[in-house]
mmCIF file of C-alpha atoms in Angstrom:
data_model
loop_
_atom_site.group_PDB
_atom_site.id
_atom_site.type_symbol
_atom_site.label_atom_id
_atom_site.label_comp_id
_atom_site.label_asym_id
_atom_site.label_seq_id
_atom_site.Cartn_x
_atom_site.Cartn_y
_atom_site.Cartn_z
ATOM 1 C CA MET A 1 95.662 -43.169 -103.488
ATOM 2 C CA ALA A 2 92.878 -45.114 -101.768
ATOM 3 C CA LEU A 3 89.228 -44.729 -102.677
ATOM 4 C CA ILE A 4 86.784 -44.488 -99.793
ATOM 5 C CA LYS A 5 83.292 -45.613 -100.641
ATOM 6 C CA PRO A 6 80.826 -42.760 -100.015
ATOM 7 C CA LYS A 7 78.526 -43.304 -97.082
ATOM 8 C CA LYS A 8 75.277 -41.500 -97.134
ATOM 9 C CA ILE A 9 72.308 -41.387 -94.829
ATOM 10 C CA LEU A 10 68.828 -41.003 -96.228
ATOM 11 C CA PHE A 11 65.745 -39.890 -94.341
ATOM 12 C CA PRO A 12 62.270 -38.637 -95.171
ATOM 13 C CA PRO A 13 61.970 -34.889 -94.513
ATOM 14 C CA SER A 14 59.955 -33.509 -91.642
ATOM 15 C CA PRO A 15 56.388 -32.707 -92.766
ATOM 16 C CA SER A 16 56.423 -29.418 -90.817
ATOM 17 C CA PRO A 17 56.378 -26.400 -93.134
ATOM 18 C CA ASP A 18 58.673 -24.336 -90.895
ATOM 19 C CA VAL A 19 61.799 -26.439 -91.345
ATOM 20 C CA THR A 20 64.808 -24.484 -92.617
ATOM 21 C CA SER A 21 67.642 -26.948 -91.975
ATOM 22 C CA TYR A 22 68.639 -30.267 -90.442
ATOM 23 C CA LYS A 23 71.306 -31.302 -87.968
ATOM 24 C CA LEU A 24 73.071 -34.630 -87.490
ATOM 25 C CA TYR A 25 73.997 -35.711 -83.974
ATOM 26 C CA VAL A 26 76.738 -38.303 -83.545
ATOM 27 C CA GLU A 27 77.706 -40.371 -80.531
ATOM 28 C CA PRO A 28 80.010 -43.394 -80.312
ATOM 29 C CA THR A 29 77.817 -46.290 -79.310
ATOM 30 C CA ALA A 30 77.739 -46.878 -75.587
ATOM 31 C CA ASP A 31 75.578 -48.937 -73.287
ATOM 32 C CA PRO A 32 73.228 -47.163 -72.659
ATOM 33 C CA SER A 33 73.405 -44.832 -75.614
ATOM 34 C CA GLN A 34 74.348 -41.298 -74.754
ATOM 35 C CA LEU A 35 72.962 -39.835 -77.974
ATOM 36 C CA SER A 36 71.334 -36.541 -77.047
ATOM 37 C CA TYR A 37 71.114 -32.876 -77.964
ATOM 38 C CA THR A 38 74.509 -32.381 -76.277
ATOM 39 C CA SER A 39 76.272 -34.897 -78.526
ATOM 40 C CA GLN A 40 78.612 -33.742 -81.250
ATOM 41 C CA SER A 41 76.696 -32.430 -84.190
ATOM 42 C CA VAL A 42 76.993 -31.457 -87.816
ATOM 43 C CA ASP A 43 74.849 -28.846 -89.515
ATOM 44 C CA MET A 44 73.516 -30.406 -92.681
ATOM 45 C CA GLY A 45 71.776 -27.278 -93.952
ATOM 46 C CA MET A 46 68.944 -28.272 -96.270
ATOM 47 C CA PRO A 47 70.131 -31.534 -97.862
ATOM 48 C CA ALA A 48 69.299 -32.251 -101.462
ATOM 49 C CA ALA A 49 66.374 -34.525 -102.140
ATOM 50 C CA GLU A 50 66.862 -37.880 -103.818
ATOM 51 C CA ALA A 51 64.607 -39.141 -106.586
ATOM 52 C CA ASP A 52 62.339 -40.835 -104.038
ATOM 53 C CA GLY A 53 61.926 -37.635 -102.022
ATOM 54 C CA ARG A 54 64.188 -38.605 -99.166
ATOM 55 C CA LEU A 55 66.950 -36.213 -98.148
ATOM 56 C CA GLY A 56 70.532 -37.423 -98.418
ATOM 57 C CA PHE A 57 73.700 -36.416 -96.570
ATOM 58 C CA ASP A 58 77.218 -37.663 -97.196
ATOM 59 C CA LEU A 59 78.755 -38.710 -93.901
ATOM 60 C CA GLY A 60 82.168 -38.051 -95.362
ATOM 61 C CA GLY A 61 81.324 -34.393 -94.951
ATOM 62 C CA ALA A 62 81.001 -34.776 -91.195
ATOM 63 C CA ASP A 63 84.293 -33.787 -89.595
ATOM 64 C CA VAL A 64 83.459 -35.644 -86.428
ATOM 65 C CA LEU A 65 83.414 -38.919 -88.358
ATOM 66 C CA ARG A 66 85.938 -38.458 -91.144
ATOM 67 C CA THR A 67 88.957 -40.058 -89.503
ATOM 68 C CA VAL A 68 87.505 -42.319 -86.880
ATOM 69 C CA ASP A 69 86.073 -45.701 -87.744
ATOM 70 C CA GLY A 70 83.660 -47.221 -85.303
ATOM 71 C CA ILE A 71 80.131 -47.941 -84.252
ATOM 72 C CA TYR A 72 77.995 -44.851 -83.893
ATOM 73 C CA ASP A 73 74.540 -43.788 -82.895
ATOM 74 C CA LEU A 74 73.144 -41.219 -85.283
ATOM 75 C CA GLY A 75 70.325 -38.757 -84.752
ATOM 76 C CA VAL A 76 68.740 -36.280 -87.143
ATOM 77 C CA VAL A 77 66.589 -33.295 -86.146
ATOM 78 C CA ALA A 78 64.680 -30.689 -88.097
ATOM 79 C CA ILE A 79 65.309 -27.032 -87.230
ATOM 80 C CA ASP A 80 63.078 -24.012 -87.849
ATOM 81 C CA ASP A 81 63.965 -20.371 -88.491
ATOM 82 C CA VAL A 82 64.267 -19.516 -84.797
ATOM 83 C CA GLY A 83 66.365 -22.536 -83.863
ATOM 84 C CA ASN A 84 63.746 -24.852 -82.395
ATOM 85 C CA GLU A 85 64.735 -28.486 -82.890
ATOM 86 C CA SER A 86 62.367 -31.368 -83.458
ATOM 87 C CA ALA A 87 62.449 -34.708 -81.739
ATOM 88 C CA MET A 88 65.341 -36.853 -82.918
ATOM 89 C CA SER A 89 65.034 -39.530 -85.555
ATOM 90 C CA THR A 90 67.695 -42.052 -84.628
ATOM 91 C CA LYS A 91 69.597 -44.996 -85.987
ATOM 92 C CA LEU A 92 71.685 -46.811 -83.446
ATOM 93 C CA GLY A 93 74.749 -48.998 -83.841
ATOM 94 C CA VAL A 94 75.835 -47.850 -87.281
ATOM 95 C CA ALA A 95 79.212 -49.280 -88.319
ATOM 96 C CA LEU A 96 81.253 -46.655 -90.118
ATOM 97 C CA ASP A 97 84.539 -47.437 -91.804
ATOM 98 C CA PHE A 98 86.415 -44.635 -93.468
ATOM 99 C CA SER A 99 89.741 -46.441 -93.700
ATOM 100 C CA ALA A 100 90.862 -48.221 -96.774
ATOM 101 C CA PRO A 101 92.766 -51.508 -96.390
ATOM 102 C CA ASP A 102 96.484 -51.523 -96.968
ATOM 103 C CA ALA A 103 97.527 -51.774 -100.581
ATOM 104 C CA PRO A 104 98.837 -55.134 -101.814
ATOM 105 C CA GLY A 105 102.560 -55.589 -102.237
ATOM 106 C CA PRO A 106 104.547 -54.594 -105.328
ATOM 107 C CA VAL A 107 103.364 -56.053 -108.576
ATOM 108 C CA GLU A 108 105.748 -58.274 -110.514
ATOM 109 C CA VAL A 109 105.396 -59.270 -114.105
ATOM 110 C CA LEU A 110 106.794 -62.677 -114.857
ATOM 111 C CA MET B 1 19.664 38.170 -78.922
ATOM 112 C CA ARG B 2 17.373 37.256 -76.035
ATOM 113 C CA ILE B 3 15.374 34.962 -78.333
ATOM 114 C CA TYR B 4 18.506 33.125 -79.408
ATOM 115 C CA ARG B 5 19.637 32.669 -75.821
ATOM 116 C CA ARG B 6 16.288 31.164 -74.815
ATOM 117 C CA ALA B 7 16.363 28.903 -77.824
ATOM 118 C CA LEU B 8 19.842 27.772 -76.900
ATOM 119 C CA ILE B 9 18.829 27.060 -73.293
ATOM 120 C CA LEU B 10 15.770 25.151 -74.475
ATOM 121 C CA PHE B 11 17.923 23.120 -76.843
ATOM 122 C CA ILE B 12 20.361 22.248 -74.055
ATOM 123 C CA VAL B 13 17.510 21.162 -71.751
ATOM 124 C CA LEU B 14 15.928 19.022 -74.441
ATOM 125 C CA ALA B 15 19.244 17.467 -75.422
ATOM 126 C CA SER B 16 20.011 16.570 -71.807
ATOM 127 C CA THR B 17 16.584 15.012 -71.386
ATOM 128 C CA LEU B 18 17.062 12.855 -74.434
ATOM 129 C CA ALA B 19 20.525 11.771 -73.292
ATOM 130 C CA TRP B 20 19.222 10.832 -69.859
ATOM 131 C CA GLY B 21 16.794 8.354 -71.426
ATOM 132 C CA GLN B 22 19.517 6.511 -73.491
ATOM 133 C CA ASP B 23 21.112 3.193 -72.404
ATOM 134 C CA THR B 24 24.670 3.813 -71.279
ATOM 135 C CA PRO B 25 27.226 1.499 -72.921
ATOM 136 C CA THR B 26 28.136 -1.438 -70.721
ATOM 137 C CA VAL B 27 31.182 -3.620 -70.938
ATOM 138 C CA PRO B 28 30.731 -7.394 -70.924
ATOM 139 C CA THR B 29 31.950 -9.034 -67.775
ATOM 140 C CA LEU B 30 35.357 -10.638 -67.754
ATOM 141 C CA PRO B 31 35.061 -14.307 -68.717
ATOM 142 C CA GLU B 32 36.099 -15.782 -65.413
ATOM 143 C CA PRO B 33 36.654 -18.201 -64.020
ATOM 144 C CA VAL B 34 37.750 -19.585 -67.297
ATOM 145 C CA ALA B 35 38.651 -23.221 -67.382
ATOM 146 C CA TRP B 36 41.151 -23.673 -70.146
ATOM 147 C CA ASP B 37 41.340 -26.954 -71.910
ATOM 148 C CA LEU B 38 44.246 -27.442 -74.201
ATOM 149 C CA TYR B 39 44.499 -30.125 -76.805
ATOM 150 C CA VAL B 40 47.736 -30.403 -78.678
ATOM 151 C CA ARG B 41 47.884 -32.413 -81.824
ATOM 152 C CA THR B 42 51.535 -32.345 -82.749
ATOM 153 C CA SER B 43 51.270 -34.308 -85.946
ATOM 154 C CA ASP B 44 49.793 -31.449 -87.895
ATOM 155 C CA GLN B 45 50.441 -28.498 -85.605
ATOM 156 C CA VAL B 46 46.696 -27.915 -85.012
ATOM 157 C CA ILE B 47 45.946 -26.512 -81.580
ATOM 158 C CA THR B 48 42.491 -26.572 -79.993
ATOM 159 C CA ILE B 49 41.774 -23.930 -77.345
ATOM 160 C CA GLY B 50 38.715 -24.242 -75.132
ATOM 161 C CA TRP B 51 37.107 -21.947 -72.568
ATOM 162 C CA ASP B 52 34.037 -21.615 -70.367
ATOM 163 C CA PRO B 53 31.089 -19.850 -71.998
ATOM 164 C CA VAL B 54 30.179 -16.304 -70.969
ATOM 165 C CA THR B 55 26.565 -15.279 -70.463
ATOM 166 C CA PHE B 56 25.526 -11.707 -71.103
ATOM 167 C CA GLU B 57 22.311 -9.800 -71.629
ATOM 168 C CA ARG B 58 23.210 -9.246 -75.270
ATOM 169 C CA PRO B 59 24.698 -11.519 -77.913
ATOM 170 C CA ILE B 60 28.452 -11.751 -77.639
ATOM 171 C CA TRP B 61 31.386 -13.126 -79.515
ATOM 172 C CA TYR B 62 34.859 -14.171 -78.429
ATOM 173 C CA GLU B 63 38.025 -12.669 -79.813
ATOM 174 C CA LEU B 64 41.254 -14.690 -79.742
ATOM 175 C CA LEU B 65 44.832 -13.622 -80.304
ATOM 176 C CA PHE B 66 47.982 -15.721 -80.433
ATOM 177 C CA TYR B 67 51.355 -14.129 -79.640
ATOM 178 C CA ASN B 68 54.513 -15.935 -80.795
ATOM 179 C CA LEU B 69 57.344 -15.472 -78.328
ATOM 180 C CA GLU B 70 60.280 -16.445 -80.517
ATOM 181 C CA ARG B 71 59.314 -14.134 -83.341
ATOM 182 C CA ARG B 72 57.828 -11.508 -81.016
ATOM 183 C CA ALA B 73 54.809 -11.095 -83.220
ATOM 184 C CA TRP B 74 51.056 -11.502 -83.152
ATOM 185 C CA PHE B 75 50.406 -14.535 -85.234
ATOM 186 C CA ALA B 76 46.666 -15.117 -85.478
ATOM 187 C CA ARG B 77 43.417 -13.331 -84.660
ATOM 188 C CA ALA B 78 39.952 -14.815 -84.695
ATOM 189 C CA ASN B 79 36.371 -13.896 -83.841
ATOM 190 C CA VAL B 80 34.417 -16.882 -82.569
ATOM 191 C CA PRO B 81 30.598 -16.835 -82.320
ATOM 192 C CA GLN B 82 28.906 -17.148 -78.961
ATOM 193 C CA GLU B 83 27.669 -20.699 -79.436
ATOM 194 C CA ARG B 84 31.233 -22.038 -79.763
ATOM 195 C CA THR B 85 33.647 -22.519 -76.896
ATOM 196 C CA THR B 86 36.534 -24.068 -78.773
ATOM 197 C CA PHE B 87 38.750 -22.891 -81.576
ATOM 198 C CA ASP B 88 41.171 -24.771 -83.804
ATOM 199 C CA VAL B 89 44.231 -23.001 -85.144
ATOM 200 C CA THR B 90 47.289 -24.107 -87.069
ATOM 201 C CA LEU B 91 50.393 -22.456 -85.693
ATOM 202 C CA ARG B 92 54.003 -22.303 -86.756
ATOM 203 C CA SER B 93 56.391 -24.009 -84.404
ATOM 204 C CA GLY B 94 57.249 -22.194 -81.211
ATOM 205 C CA HIS B 95 55.768 -20.848 -77.990
ATOM 206 C CA TYR B 96 52.532 -18.889 -77.933
ATOM 207 C CA ILE B 97 50.562 -16.940 -75.349
ATOM 208 C CA VAL B 98 46.823 -17.173 -75.974
ATOM 209 C CA TYR B 99 44.627 -14.121 -75.334
ATOM 210 C CA ILE B 100 40.819 -14.040 -75.227
ATOM 211 C CA ARG B 101 38.153 -11.417 -74.589
ATOM 212 C CA THR B 102 34.427 -11.101 -75.114
ATOM 213 C CA GLY B 103 32.847 -8.538 -77.385
ATOM 214 C CA ALA B 104 29.328 -7.204 -77.672
ATOM 215 C CA LYS B 105 27.349 -4.409 -79.273
ATOM 216 C CA ASP B 106 26.108 -1.639 -77.058
ATOM 217 C CA ALA B 107 22.814 0.207 -77.484
ATOM 218 C CA GLU B 108 24.392 2.371 -80.135
ATOM 219 C CA ASN B 109 25.656 -0.685 -82.020
ATOM 220 C CA ALA B 110 29.252 0.114 -81.180
ATOM 221 C CA ASP B 111 31.673 -2.638 -80.238
ATOM 222 C CA VAL B 112 32.533 -2.936 -76.589
ATOM 223 C CA PHE B 113 34.955 -5.433 -75.110
ATOM 224 C CA SER B 114 35.895 -6.997 -71.842
ATOM 225 C CA GLU B 115 39.452 -6.948 -70.597
ATOM 226 C CA TRP B 116 41.811 -9.460 -72.135
ATOM 227 C CA CYS B 117 42.381 -12.795 -70.473
ATOM 228 C CA SER B 118 45.518 -14.719 -71.250
ATOM 229 C CA SER B 119 47.019 -18.123 -70.698
ATOM 230 C CA ILE B 120 49.634 -16.537 -68.418
ATOM 231 C CA SER B 121 47.011 -14.926 -66.190
ATOM 232 C CA GLU B 122 46.195 -16.956 -63.119
ATOM 233 C CA THR B 123 42.683 -15.532 -62.840
ATOM 234 C CA CYS B 124 41.921 -16.608 -66.377
ATOM 235 C CA THR B 125 43.377 -20.051 -65.967
ATOM 236 C CA ASP B 126 41.178 -20.694 -62.967
ATOM 237 C CA GLY B 127 44.095 -20.557 -60.581
ATOM 238 C CA THR B 128 45.974 -23.343 -62.329
ATOM 239 C CA ALA B 129 49.481 -23.051 -63.656
ATOM 240 C CA LYS B 130 50.136 -20.532 -66.358
ATOM 241 C CA TRP B 131 50.967 -22.032 -69.694
ATOM 242 C CA TRP B 132 52.181 -21.343 -73.157
ATOM 243 C CA VAL B 133 51.131 -23.217 -76.201
ATOM 244 C CA TYR B 134 54.088 -24.911 -77.775
ATOM 245 C CA THR B 135 53.876 -26.426 -81.202
ATOM 246 C CA TYR B 136 56.493 -28.934 -82.132
ATOM 247 C CA LEU B 137 58.383 -29.483 -85.316
ATOM 248 C CA ALA B 138 57.641 -32.940 -86.637
ATOM 249 C CA PRO B 139 60.810 -35.066 -86.691
ATOM 250 C CA PRO B 140 62.338 -36.424 -89.886
ATOM 251 C CA GLY B 141 61.501 -39.957 -90.931
ATOM 252 C CA PRO B 142 63.615 -43.035 -90.130
ATOM 253 C CA ILE B 143 67.286 -42.914 -91.097
ATOM 254 C CA GLN B 144 68.644 -45.442 -93.563
#
Protein backbone atom coordinates (compact mmCIF):
# COMPACT_ATOMS: atom_id res chain seq x y z
CA MET A 1 0.00 0.00 0.00
CA ALA A 2 1.40 3.40 -0.99
CA LEU A 3 1.85 6.24 1.48
CA ILE A 4 0.75 9.67 0.32
CA LYS A 5 2.53 12.51 2.04
CA PRO A 6 -0.01 14.76 3.79
CA LYS A 7 -0.43 18.16 2.21
CA LYS A 8 -1.66 20.90 4.40
CA ILE A 9 -2.35 24.56 3.88
CA LEU A 10 -1.71 27.02 6.66
CA PHE A 11 -3.12 30.52 6.94
CA PRO A 12 -3.50 33.16 9.63
CA PRO A 13 -7.13 33.42 10.79
CA SER A 14 -9.30 36.38 9.93
CA PRO A 15 -9.15 39.01 12.70
CA SER A 16 -12.92 39.57 12.50
CA PRO A 17 -14.71 38.36 15.63
CA ASP A 18 -17.76 37.12 13.70
CA VAL A 19 -16.05 34.30 11.84
CA THR A 20 -17.66 30.89 12.37
CA SER A 21 -16.03 28.83 9.61
CA TYR A 22 -13.76 28.88 6.58
CA LYS A 23 -14.15 27.67 3.01
CA LEU A 24 -11.54 26.57 0.49
CA TYR A 25 -12.10 27.37 -3.18
CA VAL A 26 -10.25 25.32 -5.78
CA GLU A 27 -9.72 25.94 -9.47
CA PRO A 28 -7.34 24.22 -11.90
CA THR A 29 -4.87 26.85 -12.96
CA ALA A 30 -5.84 28.61 -16.15
CA ASP A 31 -4.65 31.72 -17.92
CA PRO A 32 -6.23 33.96 -16.67
CA SER A 33 -7.16 32.31 -13.41
CA GLN A 34 -10.83 31.56 -13.03
CA LEU A 35 -10.68 31.27 -9.25
CA SER A 36 -13.84 32.87 -7.92
CA TYR A 37 -16.76 32.37 -5.57
CA THR A 38 -18.30 30.04 -8.18
CA SER A 39 -15.32 27.67 -8.18
CA GLN A 40 -15.54 24.29 -6.53
CA SER A 41 -15.31 24.60 -2.80
CA VAL A 42 -14.75 22.66 0.38
CA ASP A 43 -16.17 23.62 3.75
CA MET A 44 -13.31 23.55 6.21
CA GLY A 45 -15.42 24.29 9.28
CA MET A 46 -13.24 25.88 11.94
CA PRO A 47 -9.78 24.38 11.35
CA ALA A 48 -7.57 23.60 14.29
CA ALA A 49 -4.88 26.10 15.15
CA GLU A 50 -1.22 25.19 14.88
CA ALA A 51 1.32 26.09 17.55
CA ASP A 52 2.09 29.37 15.78
CA GLY A 53 -1.58 30.37 15.68
CA ARG A 54 -2.13 29.69 12.01
CA LEU A 55 -5.04 27.47 11.00
CA GLY A 56 -4.27 24.25 9.17
CA PHE A 57 -6.31 22.15 6.74
CA ASP A 58 -5.34 18.83 5.21
CA LEU A 59 -5.92 18.99 1.47
CA GLY A 60 -6.33 15.24 1.44
CA GLY A 61 -9.71 15.88 3.00
CA ALA A 62 -10.85 17.86 -0.03
CA ASP A 63 -12.79 15.54 -2.32
CA VAL A 64 -12.29 17.83 -5.27
CA LEU A 65 -8.54 17.28 -5.06
CA ARG A 66 -8.12 13.76 -3.73
CA THR A 67 -7.70 11.91 -7.01
CA VAL A 68 -6.54 14.54 -9.43
CA ASP A 69 -2.96 15.71 -9.52
CA GLY A 70 -2.29 19.06 -11.07
CA ILE A 71 -1.64 22.74 -10.69
CA TYR A 72 -4.33 24.56 -8.77
CA ASP A 73 -5.29 28.01 -7.64
CA LEU A 74 -6.48 28.00 -4.05
CA GLY A 75 -8.59 30.56 -2.24
CA VAL A 76 -9.67 30.72 1.39
CA VAL A 77 -12.52 32.85 2.76
CA ALA A 78 -13.86 33.49 6.23
CA ILE A 79 -17.60 33.02 6.79
CA ASP A 80 -19.82 34.50 9.50
CA ASP A 81 -22.96 33.13 11.15
CA VAL A 82 -25.27 34.42 8.41
CA GLY A 83 -23.17 33.20 5.50
CA ASN A 84 -21.35 36.37 4.50
CA GLU A 85 -17.98 35.56 2.95
CA SER A 86 -14.85 37.66 3.23
CA ALA A 87 -12.54 38.60 0.43
CA MET A 88 -10.46 35.67 -0.77
CA SER A 89 -6.93 35.00 0.36
CA THR A 90 -5.34 33.23 -2.57
CA LYS A 91 -2.34 31.16 -3.53
CA LEU A 92 -1.98 30.56 -7.22
CA GLY A 93 -0.21 27.82 -9.14
CA VAL A 94 0.02 25.24 -6.37
CA ALA A 95 1.34 21.88 -7.59
CA LEU A 96 -0.55 19.05 -5.94
CA ASP A 97 0.45 15.43 -6.33
CA PHE A 98 -1.64 12.80 -4.64
CA SER A 99 -0.31 9.87 -6.64
CA ALA A 100 2.42 7.65 -5.41
CA PRO A 101 5.02 6.38 -7.90
CA ASP A 102 4.82 2.80 -9.05
CA ALA A 103 6.39 0.30 -6.71
CA PRO A 104 9.78 -1.15 -7.69
CA GLY A 105 9.92 -4.63 -9.14
CA PRO A 106 10.04 -7.85 -7.11
CA VAL A 107 12.82 -8.10 -4.61
CA GLU A 108 15.33 -10.91 -5.01
CA VAL A 109 17.74 -12.10 -2.39
CA LEU A 110 20.96 -13.41 -3.81
CA MET B 1 -74.59 72.30 46.94
CA ARG B 2 -74.66 75.69 45.24
CA ILE B 3 -71.41 76.65 46.98
CA TYR B 4 -69.69 73.53 45.73
CA ARG B 5 -70.87 74.13 42.18
CA ARG B 6 -69.51 77.69 42.19
CA ALA B 7 -66.25 76.48 43.63
CA LEU B 8 -66.02 73.86 40.92
CA ILE B 9 -66.72 76.41 38.17
CA LEU B 10 -64.14 78.78 39.64
CA PHE B 11 -61.60 75.97 39.77
CA ILE B 12 -62.23 75.09 36.12
CA VAL B 13 -61.84 78.74 35.05
CA LEU B 14 -58.62 79.14 37.00
CA ALA B 15 -57.21 75.87 35.71
CA SER B 16 -57.96 76.85 32.11
CA THR B 17 -56.31 80.22 32.60
CA LEU B 18 -53.17 78.62 33.94
CA ALA B 19 -53.07 76.11 31.08
CA TRP B 20 -53.46 78.87 28.50
CA GLY B 21 -50.29 80.54 29.77
CA GLN B 22 -48.10 77.35 29.49
CA ASP B 23 -45.73 76.66 26.55
CA THR B 24 -47.17 73.93 24.37
CA PRO B 25 -44.72 71.10 23.62
CA THR B 26 -43.06 71.49 20.25
CA VAL B 27 -41.36 68.85 18.20
CA PRO B 28 -37.89 69.56 16.81
CA THR B 29 -37.83 69.98 13.08
CA LEU B 30 -36.79 67.07 10.93
CA PRO B 31 -33.04 67.21 10.30
CA GLU B 32 -33.17 67.85 6.59
CA PRO B 33 -31.61 68.16 4.23
CA VAL B 34 -29.16 65.85 5.81
CA ALA B 35 -25.94 65.29 3.98
CA TRP B 36 -24.70 61.88 4.92
CA ASP B 37 -21.04 61.19 4.89
CA LEU B 38 -20.01 57.62 5.27
CA TYR B 39 -16.55 56.46 6.13
CA VAL B 40 -15.92 52.77 6.12
CA ARG B 41 -12.84 51.41 7.73
CA THR B 42 -12.96 47.73 6.93
CA SER B 43 -9.86 46.72 8.79
CA ASP B 44 -11.48 46.95 12.17
CA GLN B 45 -15.16 47.15 11.29
CA VAL B 46 -15.48 50.71 12.67
CA ILE B 47 -18.06 52.78 10.83
CA THR B 48 -18.23 56.57 11.02
CA ILE B 49 -21.62 58.17 10.31
CA GLY B 50 -21.87 61.91 9.73
CA TRP B 51 -24.80 64.29 9.32
CA ASP B 52 -25.63 67.98 9.02
CA PRO B 53 -26.21 69.76 12.34
CA VAL B 54 -29.73 70.74 13.38
CA THR B 55 -30.44 74.11 14.96
CA PHE B 56 -33.29 74.48 17.41
CA GLU B 57 -34.42 76.97 20.01
CA ARG B 58 -33.55 74.52 22.76
CA PRO B 59 -30.59 72.20 23.29
CA ILE B 60 -30.94 68.98 21.36
CA TRP B 61 -29.28 65.65 21.02
CA TYR B 62 -29.19 63.10 18.22
CA GLU B 63 -30.37 59.54 18.59
CA LEU B 64 -28.95 56.84 16.30
CA LEU B 65 -30.12 53.31 15.65
CA PHE B 66 -28.54 50.61 13.52
CA TYR B 67 -30.71 47.81 12.09
CA ASN B 68 -28.98 44.62 10.91
CA LEU B 69 -30.74 43.14 7.90
CA GLU B 70 -29.32 39.63 7.98
CA ARG B 71 -30.15 39.06 11.62
CA ARG B 72 -33.30 41.21 11.49
CA ALA B 73 -32.41 42.90 14.73
CA TRP B 74 -31.62 46.32 16.13
CA PHE B 75 -27.95 46.23 16.81
CA ALA B 76 -26.88 49.51 18.38
CA ARG B 77 -28.44 52.64 19.87
CA ALA B 78 -26.67 55.84 20.77
CA ASN B 79 -27.42 59.34 22.02
CA VAL B 80 -25.00 61.89 20.60
CA PRO B 81 -24.69 65.41 22.07
CA GLN B 82 -25.57 68.43 19.98
CA GLU B 83 -22.01 69.61 19.41
CA ARG B 84 -21.09 66.38 17.58
CA THR B 85 -22.11 65.52 14.04
CA THR B 86 -20.29 62.24 13.66
CA PHE B 87 -20.48 58.93 15.44
CA ASP B 88 -18.16 55.93 15.39
CA VAL B 89 -19.58 52.47 15.88
CA THR B 90 -18.17 48.97 15.65
CA LEU B 91 -20.59 46.67 13.89
CA ARG B 92 -20.73 42.96 13.25
CA SER B 93 -20.42 42.00 9.63
CA GLY B 94 -23.47 42.49 7.45
CA HIS B 95 -25.82 45.13 6.07
CA TYR B 96 -27.23 47.89 8.24
CA ILE B 97 -29.81 50.63 7.83
CA VAL B 98 -28.90 53.72 9.85
CA TYR B 99 -31.66 55.72 11.55
CA ILE B 100 -31.32 59.17 13.14
CA ARG B 101 -33.64 61.63 14.87
CA THR B 102 -33.27 64.70 17.03
CA GLY B 103 -34.48 64.91 20.60
CA ALA B 104 -35.15 67.82 22.90
CA LYS B 105 -36.80 68.67 26.20
CA ASP B 106 -40.06 70.53 26.11
CA ALA B 107 -41.16 73.14 28.64
CA GLU B 108 -42.23 70.39 30.98
CA ASN B 109 -38.85 68.68 30.67
CA ALA B 110 -40.35 65.77 28.78
CA ASP B 111 -38.52 64.23 25.84
CA VAL B 112 -39.84 65.10 22.42
CA PHE B 113 -38.47 63.78 19.16
CA SER B 114 -38.49 64.50 15.48
CA GLU B 115 -39.47 61.87 12.97
CA TRP B 116 -36.85 59.28 12.14
CA CYS B 117 -34.57 59.77 9.18
CA SER B 118 -32.89 56.77 7.65
CA SER B 119 -30.21 55.94 5.14
CA ILE B 120 -32.88 54.48 2.85
CA SER B 121 -34.93 57.68 2.87
CA GLU B 122 -34.24 59.93 -0.08
CA THR B 123 -35.23 63.08 1.80
CA CYS B 124 -32.73 62.29 4.51
CA THR B 125 -29.95 61.44 2.12
CA ASP B 126 -30.32 64.78 0.40
CA GLY B 127 -31.76 63.21 -2.71
CA THR B 128 -28.75 60.98 -3.28
CA ALA B 129 -28.90 57.24 -3.61
CA LYS B 130 -30.16 55.26 -0.68
CA TRP B 131 -27.54 53.17 1.01
CA TRP B 132 -26.91 50.50 3.55
CA VAL B 133 -23.85 50.25 5.66
CA TYR B 134 -22.03 47.05 4.94
CA THR B 135 -19.23 45.85 7.14
CA TYR B 136 -16.90 43.30 5.72
CA LEU B 137 -15.33 40.25 7.22
CA ALA B 138 -11.57 40.61 7.16
CA PRO B 139 -10.01 37.92 4.95
CA PRO B 140 -7.66 35.25 6.29
CA GLY B 141 -3.93 35.82 6.02
CA PRO B 142 -1.72 34.53 3.18
CA ILE B 143 -1.88 30.81 2.42
CA GLN B 144 1.25 28.71 2.76
